[in-house]
Short mmCIF file of C-alpha atoms in Angstrom, two decimals:
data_model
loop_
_atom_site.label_atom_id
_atom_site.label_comp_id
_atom_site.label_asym_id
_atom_site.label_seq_id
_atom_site.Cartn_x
_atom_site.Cartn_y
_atom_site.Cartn_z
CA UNK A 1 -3.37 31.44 -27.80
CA UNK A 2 -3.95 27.41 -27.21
CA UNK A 3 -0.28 26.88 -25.97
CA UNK A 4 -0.56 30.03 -23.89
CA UNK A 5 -4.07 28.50 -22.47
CA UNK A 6 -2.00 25.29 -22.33
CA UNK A 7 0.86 26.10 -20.41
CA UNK A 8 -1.63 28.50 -18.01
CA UNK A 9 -3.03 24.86 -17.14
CA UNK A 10 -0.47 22.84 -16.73
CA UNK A 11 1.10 25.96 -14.56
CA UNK A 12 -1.91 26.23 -12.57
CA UNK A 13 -2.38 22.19 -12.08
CA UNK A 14 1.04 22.47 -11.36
CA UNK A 15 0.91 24.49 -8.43
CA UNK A 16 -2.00 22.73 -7.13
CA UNK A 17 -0.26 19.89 -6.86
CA UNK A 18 2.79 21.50 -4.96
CA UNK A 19 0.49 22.64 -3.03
CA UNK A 20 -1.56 19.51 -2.00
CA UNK A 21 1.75 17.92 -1.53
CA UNK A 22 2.66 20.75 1.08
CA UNK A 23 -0.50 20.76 2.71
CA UNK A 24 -0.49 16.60 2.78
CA UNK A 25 3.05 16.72 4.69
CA UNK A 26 2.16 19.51 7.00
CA UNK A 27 -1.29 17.69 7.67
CA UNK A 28 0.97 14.18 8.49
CA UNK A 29 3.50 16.68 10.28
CA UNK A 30 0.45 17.61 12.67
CA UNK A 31 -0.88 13.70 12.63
CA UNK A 32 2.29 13.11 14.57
CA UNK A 33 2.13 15.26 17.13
CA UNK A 34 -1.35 14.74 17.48
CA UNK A 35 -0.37 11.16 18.03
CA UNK A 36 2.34 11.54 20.68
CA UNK A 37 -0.58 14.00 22.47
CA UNK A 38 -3.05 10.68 21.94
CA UNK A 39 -0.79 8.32 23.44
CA UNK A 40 0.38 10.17 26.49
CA UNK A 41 -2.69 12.14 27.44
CA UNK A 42 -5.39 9.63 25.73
CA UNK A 43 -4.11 6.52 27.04
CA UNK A 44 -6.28 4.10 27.86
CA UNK A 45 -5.56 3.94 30.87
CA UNK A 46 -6.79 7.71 31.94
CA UNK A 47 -9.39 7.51 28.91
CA UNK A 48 -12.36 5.83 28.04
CA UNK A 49 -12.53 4.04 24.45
CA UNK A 50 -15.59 6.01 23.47
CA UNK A 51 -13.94 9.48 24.38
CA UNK A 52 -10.70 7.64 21.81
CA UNK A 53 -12.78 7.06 19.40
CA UNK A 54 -14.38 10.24 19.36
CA UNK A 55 -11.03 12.44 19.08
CA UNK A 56 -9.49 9.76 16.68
CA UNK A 57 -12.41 10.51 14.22
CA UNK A 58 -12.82 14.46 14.68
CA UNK A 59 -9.19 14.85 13.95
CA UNK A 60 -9.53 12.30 11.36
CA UNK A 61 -12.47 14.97 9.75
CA UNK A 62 -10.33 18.49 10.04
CA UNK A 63 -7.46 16.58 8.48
CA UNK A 64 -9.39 15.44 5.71
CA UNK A 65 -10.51 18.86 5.24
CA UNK A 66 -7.67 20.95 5.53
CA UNK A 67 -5.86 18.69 2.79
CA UNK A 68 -9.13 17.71 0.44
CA UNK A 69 -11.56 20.69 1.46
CA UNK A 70 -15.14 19.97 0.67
CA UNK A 71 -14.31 16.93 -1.59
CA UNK A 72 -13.78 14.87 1.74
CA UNK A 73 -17.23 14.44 1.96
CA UNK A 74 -17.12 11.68 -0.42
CA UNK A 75 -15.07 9.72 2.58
CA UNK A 76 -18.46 10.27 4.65
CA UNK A 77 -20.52 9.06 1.77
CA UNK A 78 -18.77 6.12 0.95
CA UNK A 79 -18.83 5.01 4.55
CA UNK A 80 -22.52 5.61 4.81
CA UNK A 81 -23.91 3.79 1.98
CA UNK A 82 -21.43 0.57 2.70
CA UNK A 83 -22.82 1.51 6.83
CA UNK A 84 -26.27 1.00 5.65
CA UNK A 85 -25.22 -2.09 3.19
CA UNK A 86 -24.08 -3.67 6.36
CA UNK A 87 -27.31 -3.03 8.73
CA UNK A 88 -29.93 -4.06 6.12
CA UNK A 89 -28.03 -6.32 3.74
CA UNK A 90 -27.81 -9.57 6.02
CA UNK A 91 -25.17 -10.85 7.12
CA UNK A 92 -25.43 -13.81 3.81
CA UNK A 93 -24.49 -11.73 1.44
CA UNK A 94 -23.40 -8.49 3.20
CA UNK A 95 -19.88 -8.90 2.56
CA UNK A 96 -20.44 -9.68 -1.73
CA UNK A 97 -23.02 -6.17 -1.61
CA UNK A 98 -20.64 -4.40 0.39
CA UNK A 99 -17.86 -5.09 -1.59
CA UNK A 100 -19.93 -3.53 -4.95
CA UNK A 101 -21.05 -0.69 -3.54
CA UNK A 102 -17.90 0.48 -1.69
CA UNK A 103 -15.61 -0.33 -5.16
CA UNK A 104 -18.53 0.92 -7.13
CA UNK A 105 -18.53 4.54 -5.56
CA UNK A 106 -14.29 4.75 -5.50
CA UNK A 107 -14.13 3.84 -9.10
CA UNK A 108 -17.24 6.55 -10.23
CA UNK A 109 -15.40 9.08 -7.82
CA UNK A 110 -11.92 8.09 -9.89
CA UNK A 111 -13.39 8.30 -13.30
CA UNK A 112 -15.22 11.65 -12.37
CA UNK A 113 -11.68 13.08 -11.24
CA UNK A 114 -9.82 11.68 -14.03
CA UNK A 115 -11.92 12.01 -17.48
CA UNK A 116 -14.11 14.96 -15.95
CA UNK A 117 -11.83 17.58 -13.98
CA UNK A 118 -8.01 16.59 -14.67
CA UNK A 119 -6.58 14.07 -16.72
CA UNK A 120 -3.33 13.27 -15.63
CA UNK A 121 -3.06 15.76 -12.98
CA UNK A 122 -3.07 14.92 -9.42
CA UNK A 123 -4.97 17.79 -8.05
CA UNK A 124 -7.43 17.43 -5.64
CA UNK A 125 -7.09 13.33 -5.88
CA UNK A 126 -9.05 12.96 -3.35
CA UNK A 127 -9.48 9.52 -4.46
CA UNK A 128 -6.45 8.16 -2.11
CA UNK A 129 -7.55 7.92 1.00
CA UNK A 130 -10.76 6.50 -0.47
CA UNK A 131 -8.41 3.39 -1.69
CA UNK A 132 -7.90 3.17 2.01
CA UNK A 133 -11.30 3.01 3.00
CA UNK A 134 -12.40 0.95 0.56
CA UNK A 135 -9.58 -1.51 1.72
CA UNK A 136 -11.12 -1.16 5.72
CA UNK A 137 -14.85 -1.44 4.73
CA UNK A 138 -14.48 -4.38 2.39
CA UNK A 139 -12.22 -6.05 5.03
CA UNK A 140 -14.58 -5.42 8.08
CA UNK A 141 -17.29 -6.51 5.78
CA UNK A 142 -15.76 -10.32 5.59
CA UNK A 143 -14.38 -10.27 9.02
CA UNK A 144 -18.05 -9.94 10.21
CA UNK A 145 -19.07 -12.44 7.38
CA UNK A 146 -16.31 -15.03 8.80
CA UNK A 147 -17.27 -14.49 11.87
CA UNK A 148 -20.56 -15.85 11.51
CA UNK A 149 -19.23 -18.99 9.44
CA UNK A 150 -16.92 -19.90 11.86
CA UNK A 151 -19.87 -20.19 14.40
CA UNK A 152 -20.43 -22.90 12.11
CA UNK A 153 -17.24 -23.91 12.00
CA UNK A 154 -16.23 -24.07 8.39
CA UNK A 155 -13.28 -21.45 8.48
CA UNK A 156 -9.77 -22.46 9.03
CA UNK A 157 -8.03 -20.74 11.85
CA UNK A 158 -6.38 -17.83 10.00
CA UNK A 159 -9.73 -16.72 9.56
CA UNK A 160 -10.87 -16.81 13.02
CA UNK A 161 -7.74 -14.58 14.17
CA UNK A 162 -9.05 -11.65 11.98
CA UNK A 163 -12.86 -12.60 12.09
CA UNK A 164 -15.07 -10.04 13.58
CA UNK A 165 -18.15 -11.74 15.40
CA UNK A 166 -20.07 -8.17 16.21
CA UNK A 167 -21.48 -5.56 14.52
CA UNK A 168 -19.30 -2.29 15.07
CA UNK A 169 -21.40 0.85 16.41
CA UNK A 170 -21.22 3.83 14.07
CA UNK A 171 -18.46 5.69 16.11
CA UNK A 172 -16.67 2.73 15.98
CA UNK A 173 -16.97 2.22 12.44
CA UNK A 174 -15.88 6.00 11.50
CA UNK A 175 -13.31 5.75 14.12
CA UNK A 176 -11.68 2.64 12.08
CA UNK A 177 -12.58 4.37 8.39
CA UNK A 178 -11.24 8.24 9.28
CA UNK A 179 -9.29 8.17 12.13
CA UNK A 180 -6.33 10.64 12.14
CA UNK A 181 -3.32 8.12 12.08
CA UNK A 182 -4.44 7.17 8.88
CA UNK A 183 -6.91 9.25 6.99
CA UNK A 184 -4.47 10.84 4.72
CA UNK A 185 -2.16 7.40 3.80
CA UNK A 186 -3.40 4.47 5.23
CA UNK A 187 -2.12 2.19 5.96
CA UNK A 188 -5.07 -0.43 6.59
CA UNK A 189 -5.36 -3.01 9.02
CA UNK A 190 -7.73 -5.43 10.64
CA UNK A 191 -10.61 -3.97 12.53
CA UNK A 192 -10.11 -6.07 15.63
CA UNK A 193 -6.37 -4.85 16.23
CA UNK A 194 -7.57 -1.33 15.74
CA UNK A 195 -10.54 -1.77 18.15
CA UNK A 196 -7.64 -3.80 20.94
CA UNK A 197 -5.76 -0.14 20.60
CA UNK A 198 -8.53 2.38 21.16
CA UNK A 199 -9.48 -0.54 23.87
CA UNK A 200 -5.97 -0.98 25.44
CA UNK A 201 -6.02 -4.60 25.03
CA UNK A 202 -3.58 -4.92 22.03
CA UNK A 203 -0.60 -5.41 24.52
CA UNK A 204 -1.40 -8.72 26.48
CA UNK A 205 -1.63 -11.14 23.31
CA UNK A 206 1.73 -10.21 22.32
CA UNK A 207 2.93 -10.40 25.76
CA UNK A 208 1.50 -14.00 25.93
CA UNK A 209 3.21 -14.97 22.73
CA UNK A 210 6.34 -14.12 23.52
CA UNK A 211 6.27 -16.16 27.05
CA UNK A 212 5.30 -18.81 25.51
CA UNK A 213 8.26 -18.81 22.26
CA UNK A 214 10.06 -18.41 25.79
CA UNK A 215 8.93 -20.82 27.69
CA UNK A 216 8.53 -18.50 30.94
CA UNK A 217 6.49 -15.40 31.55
CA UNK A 218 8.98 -12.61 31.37
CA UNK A 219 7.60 -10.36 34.19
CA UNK A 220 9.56 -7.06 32.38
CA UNK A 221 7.30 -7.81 29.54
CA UNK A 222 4.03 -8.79 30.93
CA UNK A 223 4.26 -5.49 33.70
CA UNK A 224 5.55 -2.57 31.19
CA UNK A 225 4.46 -1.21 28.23
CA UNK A 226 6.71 -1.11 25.33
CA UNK A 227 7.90 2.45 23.89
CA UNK A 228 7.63 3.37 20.33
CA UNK A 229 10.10 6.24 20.88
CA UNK A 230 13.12 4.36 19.02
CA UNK A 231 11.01 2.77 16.25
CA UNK A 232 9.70 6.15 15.52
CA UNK A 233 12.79 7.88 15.27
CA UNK A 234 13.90 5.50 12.96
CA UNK A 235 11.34 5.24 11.04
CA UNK A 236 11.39 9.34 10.72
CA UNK A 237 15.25 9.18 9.93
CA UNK A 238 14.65 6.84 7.11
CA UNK A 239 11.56 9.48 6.25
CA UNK A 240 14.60 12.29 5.74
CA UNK A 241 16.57 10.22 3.40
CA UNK A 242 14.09 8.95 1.42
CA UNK A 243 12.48 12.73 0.84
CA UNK A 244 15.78 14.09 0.17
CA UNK A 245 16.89 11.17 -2.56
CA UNK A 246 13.58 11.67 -3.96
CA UNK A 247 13.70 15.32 -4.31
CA UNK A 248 17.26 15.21 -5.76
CA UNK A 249 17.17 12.87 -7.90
CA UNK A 250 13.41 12.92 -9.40
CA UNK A 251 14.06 15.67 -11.69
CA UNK A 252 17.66 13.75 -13.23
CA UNK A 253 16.18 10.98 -13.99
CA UNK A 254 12.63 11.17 -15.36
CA UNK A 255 10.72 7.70 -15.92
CA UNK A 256 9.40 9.99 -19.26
CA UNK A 257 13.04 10.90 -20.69
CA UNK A 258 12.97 7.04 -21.50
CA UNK A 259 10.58 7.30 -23.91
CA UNK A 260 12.07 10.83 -25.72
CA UNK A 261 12.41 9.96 -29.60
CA UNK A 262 16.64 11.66 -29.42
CA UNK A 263 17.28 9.80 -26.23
CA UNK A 264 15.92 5.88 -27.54
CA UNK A 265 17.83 6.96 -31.35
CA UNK A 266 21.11 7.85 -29.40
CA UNK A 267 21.11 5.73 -26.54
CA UNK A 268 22.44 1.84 -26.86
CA UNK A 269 19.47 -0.59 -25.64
CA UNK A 270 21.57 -1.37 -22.77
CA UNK A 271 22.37 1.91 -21.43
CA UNK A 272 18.23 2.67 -22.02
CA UNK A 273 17.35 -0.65 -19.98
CA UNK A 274 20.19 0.71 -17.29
CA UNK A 275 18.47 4.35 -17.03
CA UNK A 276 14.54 2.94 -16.81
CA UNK A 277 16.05 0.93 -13.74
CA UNK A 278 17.43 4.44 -12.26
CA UNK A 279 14.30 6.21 -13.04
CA UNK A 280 12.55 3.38 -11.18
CA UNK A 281 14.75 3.48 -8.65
CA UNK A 282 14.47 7.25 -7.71
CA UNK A 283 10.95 7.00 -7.79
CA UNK A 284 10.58 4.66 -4.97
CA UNK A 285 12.00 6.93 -2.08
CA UNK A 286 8.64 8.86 -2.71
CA UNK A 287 6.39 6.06 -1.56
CA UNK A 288 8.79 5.23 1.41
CA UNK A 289 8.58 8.35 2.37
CA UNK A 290 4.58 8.31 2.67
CA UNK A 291 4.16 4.72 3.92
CA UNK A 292 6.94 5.01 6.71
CA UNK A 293 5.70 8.26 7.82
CA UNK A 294 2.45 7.25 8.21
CA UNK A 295 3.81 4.11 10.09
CA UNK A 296 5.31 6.50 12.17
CA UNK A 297 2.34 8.07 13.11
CA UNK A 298 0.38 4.88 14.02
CA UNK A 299 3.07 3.96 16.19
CA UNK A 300 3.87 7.26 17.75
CA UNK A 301 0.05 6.76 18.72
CA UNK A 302 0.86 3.28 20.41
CA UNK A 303 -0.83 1.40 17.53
CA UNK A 304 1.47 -1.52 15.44
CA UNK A 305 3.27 -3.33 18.47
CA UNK A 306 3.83 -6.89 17.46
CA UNK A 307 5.35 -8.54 19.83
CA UNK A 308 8.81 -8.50 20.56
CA UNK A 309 12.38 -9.91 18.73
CA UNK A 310 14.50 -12.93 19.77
CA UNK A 311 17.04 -10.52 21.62
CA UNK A 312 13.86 -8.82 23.95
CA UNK A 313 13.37 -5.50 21.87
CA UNK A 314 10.00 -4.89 20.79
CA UNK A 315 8.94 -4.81 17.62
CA UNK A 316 6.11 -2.04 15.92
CA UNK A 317 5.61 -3.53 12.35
CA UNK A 318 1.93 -4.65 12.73
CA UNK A 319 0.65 -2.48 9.80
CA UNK A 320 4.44 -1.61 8.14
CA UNK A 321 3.59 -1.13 4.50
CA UNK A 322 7.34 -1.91 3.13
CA UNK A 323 10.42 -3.58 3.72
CA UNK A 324 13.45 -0.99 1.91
CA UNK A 325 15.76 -3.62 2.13
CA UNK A 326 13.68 -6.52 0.57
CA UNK A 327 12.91 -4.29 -1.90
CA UNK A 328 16.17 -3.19 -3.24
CA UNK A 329 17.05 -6.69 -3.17
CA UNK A 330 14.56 -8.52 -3.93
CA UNK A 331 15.69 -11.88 -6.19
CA UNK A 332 12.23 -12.54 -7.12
CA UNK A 333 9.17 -11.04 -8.63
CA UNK A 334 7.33 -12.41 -5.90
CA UNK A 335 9.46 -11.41 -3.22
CA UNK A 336 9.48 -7.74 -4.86
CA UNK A 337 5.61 -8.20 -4.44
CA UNK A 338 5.69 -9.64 -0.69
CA UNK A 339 7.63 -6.59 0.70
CA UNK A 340 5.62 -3.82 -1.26
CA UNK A 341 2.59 -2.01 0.13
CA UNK A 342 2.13 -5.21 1.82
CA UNK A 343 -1.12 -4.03 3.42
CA UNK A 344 -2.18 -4.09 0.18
CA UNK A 345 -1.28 -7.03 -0.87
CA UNK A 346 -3.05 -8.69 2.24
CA UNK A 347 -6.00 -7.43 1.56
CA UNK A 348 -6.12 -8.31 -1.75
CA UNK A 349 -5.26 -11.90 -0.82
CA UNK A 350 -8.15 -11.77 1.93
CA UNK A 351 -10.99 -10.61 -0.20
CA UNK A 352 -9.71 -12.06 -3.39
CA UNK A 353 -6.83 -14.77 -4.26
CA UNK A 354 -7.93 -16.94 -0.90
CA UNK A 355 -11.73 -16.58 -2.15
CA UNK A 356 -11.67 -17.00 -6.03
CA UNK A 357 -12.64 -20.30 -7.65
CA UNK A 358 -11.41 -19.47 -10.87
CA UNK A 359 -7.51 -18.45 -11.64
CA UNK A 360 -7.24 -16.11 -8.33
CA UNK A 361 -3.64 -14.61 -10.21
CA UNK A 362 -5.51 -13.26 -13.01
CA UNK A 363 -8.61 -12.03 -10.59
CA UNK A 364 -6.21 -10.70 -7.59
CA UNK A 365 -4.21 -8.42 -9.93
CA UNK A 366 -7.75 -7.07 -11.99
CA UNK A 367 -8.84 -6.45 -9.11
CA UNK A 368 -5.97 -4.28 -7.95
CA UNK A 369 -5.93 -2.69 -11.44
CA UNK A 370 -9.77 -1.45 -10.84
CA UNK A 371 -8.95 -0.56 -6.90
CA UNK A 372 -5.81 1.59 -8.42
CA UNK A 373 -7.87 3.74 -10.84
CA UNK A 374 -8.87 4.39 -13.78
CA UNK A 375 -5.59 5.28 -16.11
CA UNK A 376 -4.87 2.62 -18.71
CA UNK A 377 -1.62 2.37 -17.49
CA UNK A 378 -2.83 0.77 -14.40
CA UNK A 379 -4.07 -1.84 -16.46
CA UNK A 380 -1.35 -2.22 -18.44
CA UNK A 381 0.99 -3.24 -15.24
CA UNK A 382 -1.48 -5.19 -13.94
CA UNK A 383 -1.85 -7.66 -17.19
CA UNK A 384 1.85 -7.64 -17.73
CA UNK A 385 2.47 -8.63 -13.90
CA UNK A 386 0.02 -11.24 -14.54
CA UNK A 387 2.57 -12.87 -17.39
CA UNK A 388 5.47 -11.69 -15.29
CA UNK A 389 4.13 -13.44 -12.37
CA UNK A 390 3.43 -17.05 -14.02
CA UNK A 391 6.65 -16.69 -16.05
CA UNK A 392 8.68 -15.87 -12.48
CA UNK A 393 7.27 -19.31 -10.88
CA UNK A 394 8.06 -20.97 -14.20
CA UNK A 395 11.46 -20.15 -14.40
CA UNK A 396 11.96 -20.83 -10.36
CA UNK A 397 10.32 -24.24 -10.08
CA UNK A 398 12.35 -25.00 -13.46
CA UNK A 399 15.44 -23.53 -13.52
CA UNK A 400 16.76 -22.45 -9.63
CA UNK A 401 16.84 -26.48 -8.69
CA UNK A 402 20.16 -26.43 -10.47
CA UNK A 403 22.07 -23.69 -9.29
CA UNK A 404 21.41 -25.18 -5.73
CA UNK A 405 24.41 -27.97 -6.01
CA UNK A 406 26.81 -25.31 -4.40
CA UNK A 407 26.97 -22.23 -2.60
CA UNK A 408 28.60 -20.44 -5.71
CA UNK A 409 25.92 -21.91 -7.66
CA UNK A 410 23.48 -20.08 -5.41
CA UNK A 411 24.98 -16.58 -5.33
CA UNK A 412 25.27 -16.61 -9.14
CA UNK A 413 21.78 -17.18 -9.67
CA UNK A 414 20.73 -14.94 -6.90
CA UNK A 415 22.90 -12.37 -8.51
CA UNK A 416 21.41 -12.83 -11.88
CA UNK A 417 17.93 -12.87 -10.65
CA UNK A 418 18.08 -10.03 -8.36
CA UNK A 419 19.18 -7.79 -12.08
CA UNK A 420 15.94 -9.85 -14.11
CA UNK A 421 13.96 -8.94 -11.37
CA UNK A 422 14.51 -5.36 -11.17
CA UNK A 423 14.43 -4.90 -14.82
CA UNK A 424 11.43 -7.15 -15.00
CA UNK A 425 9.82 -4.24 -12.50
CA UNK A 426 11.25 -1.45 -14.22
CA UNK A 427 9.12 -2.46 -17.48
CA UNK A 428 6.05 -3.97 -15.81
CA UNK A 429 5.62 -0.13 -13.70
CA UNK A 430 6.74 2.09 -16.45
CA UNK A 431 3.34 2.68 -17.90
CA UNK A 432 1.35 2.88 -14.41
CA UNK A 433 3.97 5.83 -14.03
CA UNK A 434 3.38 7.22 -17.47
CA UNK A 435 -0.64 6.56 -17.42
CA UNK A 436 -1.92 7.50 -20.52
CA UNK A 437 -2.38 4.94 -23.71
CA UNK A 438 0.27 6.70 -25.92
CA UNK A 439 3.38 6.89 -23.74
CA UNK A 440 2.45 3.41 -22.75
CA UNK A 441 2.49 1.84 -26.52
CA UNK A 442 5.25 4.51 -27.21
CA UNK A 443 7.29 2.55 -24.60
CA UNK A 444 6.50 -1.03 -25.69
CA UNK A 445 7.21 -0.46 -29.25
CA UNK A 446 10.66 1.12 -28.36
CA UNK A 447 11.26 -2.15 -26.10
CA UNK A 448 10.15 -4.51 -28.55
CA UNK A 449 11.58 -3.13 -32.00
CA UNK A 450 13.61 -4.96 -33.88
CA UNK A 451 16.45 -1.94 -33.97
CA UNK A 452 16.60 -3.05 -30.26
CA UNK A 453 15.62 -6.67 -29.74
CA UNK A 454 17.90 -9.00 -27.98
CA UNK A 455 18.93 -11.94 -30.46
CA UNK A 456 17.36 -14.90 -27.88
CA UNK A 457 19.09 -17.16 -30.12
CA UNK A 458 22.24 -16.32 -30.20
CA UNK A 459 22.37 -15.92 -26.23
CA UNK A 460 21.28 -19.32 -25.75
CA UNK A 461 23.75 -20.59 -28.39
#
C-alpha cells in the first residue's frame, strides 16, 4: 500500500511539473508576442509612460496567474512590505531593512514550499520569480541609497551610473517588480534602464557613446532606431537547439545514474569523472533555453539595446544572462562564473562582494546559497565553490606565469585548464542538482574513496 501511495505521488508531482513546465513556455510563448504588440503599438512615441507601465504590469499579473494561480500573490506581498520598508524606513538604513525583509519573506516562502508541501518536487515553485524580485527590490533599494550618498559625494562613479536619486511611484515600482517581459524568468536589471525604456530615453546614451568611440556623430545612428528583429531571431534559434539537446539527451544521461551503487562498482573512475561532465553538460541547454528566451522577450519589447559593435550593428545584450560560448569554454573557474547568469552575479557583487568588510568570497557565495533556497545541496555548492574559487586564483597567480614563455606553452595550459575547469564544475554543481543530504554525501564518498582516489604522488613524481 505505501509504494502504491508512493508512486501515486511521485506520479501526480510528476505531472504537475510537466504541466507547470507547459504552462511556463506557453505563458513566455504569449510574453513574446505580447512584446512585439508593446513595441510596435506601445511605443513611446504614440504612448504615454504611465499608460506603459500600466499594461507592462497587468500583463505582468495574468501571467503570473495563469502559470502560479493564487500562489502569485506572494509576488504582491513581497513587493508591498519591502514598498512600505522603503516609504517609512529612511533613506539611512532603508537599503540594510529592505534587504531583510525582502530575503526574509523569499526564504520563509522557500522553506514553506520545500519542508511543508513538496520536498524535492518542483511543483508550484512559485518561489522563482520571487528570486527575481528579490534581486530588483534589493537593487532599487541601494540605487536610491547611493543616490543620496553621492549627493555627498562619497561614491565612485560606477555607482552614480546605476544610482537612483528619486523615489519610484507605486506603478512604477510594480511596473519594474512584475512586468510581463520578465515576471516568469527574470532576468533583472537596473531600475533606471528599465524606467529609460518605458520612458523612451534608453536610445540617445548609447547613441552618444558610440559617436564619441567614433569620433563623429553618425547621423544613421543618432536619427533611427535600432531593430531587435535579427537579435531575436537568433536568440529564438539558439532557444530550438538548446530545448531539443535538452530534451534528448536529459533522460541518457542522468546527473543521478552517477551516483547508482552498479554503475560507480563497474565503471573505471575515469570513465565516471567523463559521464558527470556529460550529465553536466546536457543539463545546461535547459537554463539556456529559459534565460535566452526570456532575453528574447525583453528585446522583442525594445528593452536591452547597448549600443552598437565596432562594424555599426547594434548590439541587445544589456540584461543577457549567459554567454554559450564562454561557457563551454571557459579555462577558468572564474571565467565559468563571469559568463553564467551574469545578472546574477552582478547583483550579488552590487549588494554584497563590493559592500562587505569582511572576506566578501565567503559572504557573496552564502549569500547566493540563502537567495537559491533552501536544499542542502545549495549549500553544499556554494561552500565547495568557495574552496574552488581561492584554489582557482591560487593555482593562476602561481602556476599560469610559466606556461606564458611561448604560444605552445599557452595553448597547453589553456587546454588543460579548460578540462580542470569543467570537471571542477561538474563536482562543485552535482549536489545543487541532486539536493537532498544523502545523494550529496553518497556522491562525495564515491569521489573521495580510496577504491577511487588519484595517487597525487605518483602524478607529480
Amino acid at each position: 500500500i505505501y509504494k502504491g501511495q508512493l508512486c501515486g505521488s511521485l506520479s501526480l508531482s510528476l505531472f504537475l511539473t510537466i504541466c507547470l513546465s507547459v504552462n511556463f513556455v506557453a505563458g513566455q510563448l504569449f510574453a513574446l508576442l505580447m512584446a512585439v504588440w508593446f513595441r510596435l503599438y506601445l511605443h513611446p512615441s504614440k504612448t504615454s509612460p504611465f499608460i506603459r507601465h500600466v499594461v507592462a504590469t497587468l500583463l505582468g499579473f495574468y501571467l503570473a496567474l495563469f502559470c502560479f494561480g493564487w500562489y502569485s500573490l506572494h509576488f504582491l506581498v513581497q513587493s508591498g512590505l519591502s514598498y512600505s520598508v522603503m516609504i517609512f524606513a529612511g533613506l539611512e538604513h532603508m537599503h540594510k531593512y529592505c534587504f531583510i525583509v525582502t530575503l526574509g519573506y523569499l526564504i520563509l516562502c522557500q522553506i514553506t514550499r520545500v519542508y511543508v508541501f513538496d520536498y524535492g518536487m518542483y511543483s508550484a515553485d512559485f518561489t522563482g520569480p520571487m528570486m527575481v524580485i528579490t534581486q530588483k527590490i534589493t537593487s532599487l533599494a541601494f540605487e536610491i541609497h547611493d543616490g543620496k550618498a553621492i549627493m555627498k559625494m562619497s561614491l565612485r562613479h560606477m555607482c552614480f551610473q546605476r544610482s537612483c536619486v528619486r523615489m519610484p511611484s507605486l506603478l512604477e515600482y510594480l511596473s519594474y517588480n512584475c512586468n510581463f517581459m520578465g515576471i516568469l524568468a527574470g532576468p533583472t536589471c537596473s531600475y533606471n534602464n528599465y524606467i529609460a525604456f518605458i520612458e523612451g530615453t534608453g536610445y540617445q546614451p548609447r547613441h552618444q557613446e558610440n559617436a564619441n568611440a567614433n569620433g563623429k556623430e553618425n547621423g544613421k545612428y543618432k536619427q533611427s532606431e535600432p531593430s531587435p528583429k535579427n537579435d531575436v531571431i537568433s536568440k529564438l534559434c539558439t532557444c530550438a537547439i538548446s530545448l531539443a539537446i535538452y530534451l534528448s539527451l536529459c533522460k541518457l544521461l542522468p546527473v543521478e545514474h552517477s551516483i547508482d551503487d552498479d554503475f560507480v562498482s563497474s565503471t573505471p573512475f575515469y570513465l565516471q569523472v567523463i559521464y558527470l561532465y556529460l550529465a553536466m553538460l546536457a543539463l545546461r541547454p535547459k537554463y539556456y533555453f529559459v534565460w535566452t528566451l526570456a532575453d528574447a522577450i525583453n528585446n522583442a519589447a525594445g528593452f536591452g539595446f547597448n549600443g552598437y559593435n565596432k562594424d555599426g550593428s547594434p548590439r541587445w545584450d544589456l540584461i543577457s544572462n549567459l554567454r554559450i560560448l564562454d561557457i563551454e569554454f571557459a579555462t577558468s573557474f572564474k571565467s565559468f562564473l563571469d559568463n553564467w547568469n551574469i545578472q546574477t552575479a552582478l547583483w550579488l557583487k552590487r549588494v554584497c562582494y563590493e559592500r562587505c568588510a569582511i572576506n566578501p568570497t565567503a559572504a557573496t557565495f552564502l549569500l547566493s546559497a540563502m537567495w537559491h533556497g533552501v536544499y542542502p545541496g545549495y549549500y553544499l555548492t556554494f561552500l565547495t565553490g568557495i574552496a574552488m574559487t581561492m584554489a582557482a586564483r591560487a593555482v593562476r597567480h602561481n602556476i599560469r606565469p610559466y606556461f606564458l614563455v611561448s604560444d605552445s606553452y599557452k595553448c597547453i595550459y589553456d587546454v588543460i585548464t579548460w578540462a580542470w575547469t569543467q570537471i571542477a564544475i561538474s563536482y562543485t554543481v552535482a549536489p545543487f542538482v541532486l539536493l537532498a543530504v544523502g545523494p550529496s554525501l553518497k556522491f562525495y564518498r564515491y569521489v573521495c574513496s580510496a577504491e577511487y582516489c588519484v595517487d597525487i604522488d605518483s602524478i607529480l613524481l
